[in-house]
Amino acid sequence: MLSIGAFAQIGQVTHRMLRHWDTAGLLVPAHVDEHSGYRSYDPSQLERLHRIVALRQLGFGLDDVASILNQGVGADRIAVLLRERRVEVEREHRRREHSTPPSRNTRFARTAQR
């Protein structure tokens, strides 16, 4: 068994993230001491940790990550979800580009007028 600190260090995440994912039900410790509340993880849980980290980095929300992991979603379905996510991000980017007026560098404008 690994302490939460050791598991976090190996997985390159913070112990705070591990606690958050425990609360969300994404990565429940293998053992929680009933007296101290200390969490312990089994090394076999590193694979799930790495999947969570990868999916989060790809922009999936916690609910999506939970669905993907708990339903055993395959690589083909993940590829479809990634394409859908890309479309969403591109749409949001275009929306922001069109709704944000171009910024003006007022100092440059004042200098150019002189």
Tab-separated table of C-alpha atoms in Angstrom:
chain	number	residue	atom	x	y	z
A	1	MET	CA	0.000	0.000	0.000
A	2	LEU	CA	1.067	3.556	-0.697
A	3	SER	CA	0.321	6.596	1.417
A	4	ILE	CA	-1.604	9.379	-0.266
A	5	GLY	CA	1.610	11.426	-0.453
A	6	ALA	CA	3.617	8.654	-2.091
A	7	PHE	CA	0.794	7.823	-4.502
A	8	ALA	CA	0.399	11.509	-5.414
A	9	GLN	CA	4.125	11.874	-5.999
A	10	ILE	CA	4.343	8.792	-8.205
A	11	GLY	CA	1.270	9.883	-10.147
A	12	GLN	CA	2.473	13.501	-10.377
A	13	VAL	CA	-0.716	14.938	-8.892
A	14	THR	CA	-1.437	16.658	-5.608
A	15	HIS	CA	-2.919	14.903	-2.607
A	16	ARG	CA	-5.653	17.546	-2.805
A	17	MET	CA	-6.632	16.251	-6.269
A	18	LEU	CA	-6.691	12.689	-4.934
A	19	ARG	CA	-9.038	13.751	-2.144
A	20	HIS	CA	-11.241	15.564	-4.666
A	21	TRP	CA	-11.383	12.540	-6.956
A	22	ASP	CA	-12.170	10.347	-3.956
A	23	THR	CA	-15.096	12.602	-3.044
A	24	ALA	CA	-16.258	12.524	-6.677
A	25	GLY	CA	-16.001	8.717	-6.697
A	26	LEU	CA	-13.408	8.648	-9.473
A	27	LEU	CA	-10.523	7.185	-7.518
A	28	VAL	CA	-11.471	5.716	-4.166
A	29	PRO	CA	-8.531	4.716	-1.948
A	30	ALA	CA	-7.958	1.004	-1.477
A	31	HIS	CA	-8.027	1.571	2.279
A	32	VAL	CA	-9.045	4.385	4.626
A	33	ASP	CA	-7.974	4.053	8.249
A	34	GLU	CA	-11.141	4.307	10.329
A	35	HIS	CA	-9.382	6.075	13.197
A	36	SER	CA	-7.082	8.533	11.441
A	37	GLY	CA	-8.847	8.871	8.080
A	38	TYR	CA	-5.524	8.314	6.279
A	39	ARG	CA	-5.970	7.124	2.736
A	40	SER	CA	-3.855	4.339	1.235
A	41	TYR	CA	-3.693	3.363	-2.395
A	42	ASP	CA	-2.721	0.144	-4.096
A	43	PRO	CA	-0.069	0.433	-6.833
A	44	SER	CA	-2.542	-1.184	-9.241
A	45	GLN	CA	-4.627	2.021	-8.989
A	46	LEU	CA	-1.927	3.977	-10.835
A	47	GLU	CA	-3.362	2.900	-14.184
A	48	ARG	CA	-6.740	4.441	-13.316
A	49	LEU	CA	-4.995	7.561	-11.997
A	50	HIS	CA	-3.099	7.976	-15.271
A	51	ARG	CA	-6.318	7.604	-17.259
A	52	ILE	CA	-8.045	10.237	-15.139
A	53	VAL	CA	-5.147	12.650	-15.582
A	54	ALA	CA	-5.009	12.064	-19.352
A	55	LEU	CA	-8.759	12.533	-19.817
A	56	ARG	CA	-8.760	15.694	-17.694
A	57	GLN	CA	-5.863	17.096	-19.751
A	58	LEU	CA	-7.890	16.425	-22.879
A	59	GLY	CA	-10.634	18.629	-21.485
A	60	PHE	CA	-13.136	16.082	-20.237
A	61	GLY	CA	-15.168	17.057	-17.187
A	62	LEU	CA	-15.385	14.858	-14.116
A	63	ASP	CA	-18.776	13.439	-15.120
A	64	ASP	CA	-17.428	12.481	-18.553
A	65	VAL	CA	-14.315	10.935	-17.015
A	66	ALA	CA	-16.454	8.896	-14.628
A	67	SER	CA	-18.651	7.661	-17.490
A	68	ILE	CA	-15.675	6.754	-19.651
A	69	LEU	CA	-13.932	4.853	-16.863
A	70	ASN	CA	-16.963	3.191	-15.310
A	71	GLN	CA	-18.537	2.084	-18.585
A	72	GLY	CA	-15.289	0.786	-20.038
A	73	VAL	CA	-15.543	3.062	-23.053
A	74	GLY	CA	-13.198	1.912	-25.790
A	75	ALA	CA	-10.651	3.860	-27.785
A	76	ASP	CA	-13.025	4.324	-30.758
A	77	ARG	CA	-15.681	5.955	-28.573
A	78	ILE	CA	-13.078	8.136	-26.853
A	79	ALA	CA	-11.902	9.302	-30.292
A	80	VAL	CA	-15.492	10.284	-31.142
A	81	LEU	CA	-15.827	12.125	-27.817
A	82	LEU	CA	-12.562	13.951	-28.491
A	83	ARG	CA	-13.773	15.071	-31.910
A	84	GLU	CA	-17.010	16.308	-30.334
A	85	ARG	CA	-15.020	18.133	-27.653
A	86	ARG	CA	-12.829	19.730	-30.320
A	87	VAL	CA	-15.893	21.035	-32.147
A	88	GLU	CA	-17.214	22.492	-28.878
A	89	VAL	CA	-13.911	24.212	-28.136
A	90	GLU	CA	-13.635	25.604	-31.668
A	91	ARG	CA	-17.237	26.859	-31.517
A	92	GLU	CA	-16.577	28.562	-28.179
A	93	HIS	CA	-13.383	30.097	-29.520
A	94	ARG	CA	-15.201	31.520	-32.582
A	95	ARG	CA	-17.993	32.839	-30.361
A	96	ARG	CA	-15.507	34.629	-28.141
A	97	GLU	CA	-13.622	36.058	-31.107
A	98	HIS	CA	-16.825	37.542	-32.530
A	99	SER	CA	-18.215	38.827	-29.257
A	100	THR	CA	-15.041	40.510	-27.987
A	101	PRO	CA	-14.354	43.895	-29.535
A	102	PRO	CA	-10.784	44.336	-30.708
A	103	SER	CA	-8.640	45.857	-28.013
A	104	ARG	CA	-7.139	49.227	-28.648
A	105	ASN	CA	-3.755	50.191	-27.453
A	106	THR	CA	-4.657	53.701	-26.338
A	107	ARG	CA	-1.088	54.676	-25.543
A	108	PHE	CA	-0.029	53.733	-29.074
A	109	ALA	CA	-3.003	55.587	-30.559
A	110	ARG	CA	-2.118	58.759	-28.612
A	111	THR	CA	1.534	58.521	-29.642
A	112	ALA	CA	0.644	58.004	-33.310
A	113	GLN	CA	-1.592	61.090	-33.303
A	114	ARG	CA	1.249	63.403	-32.205
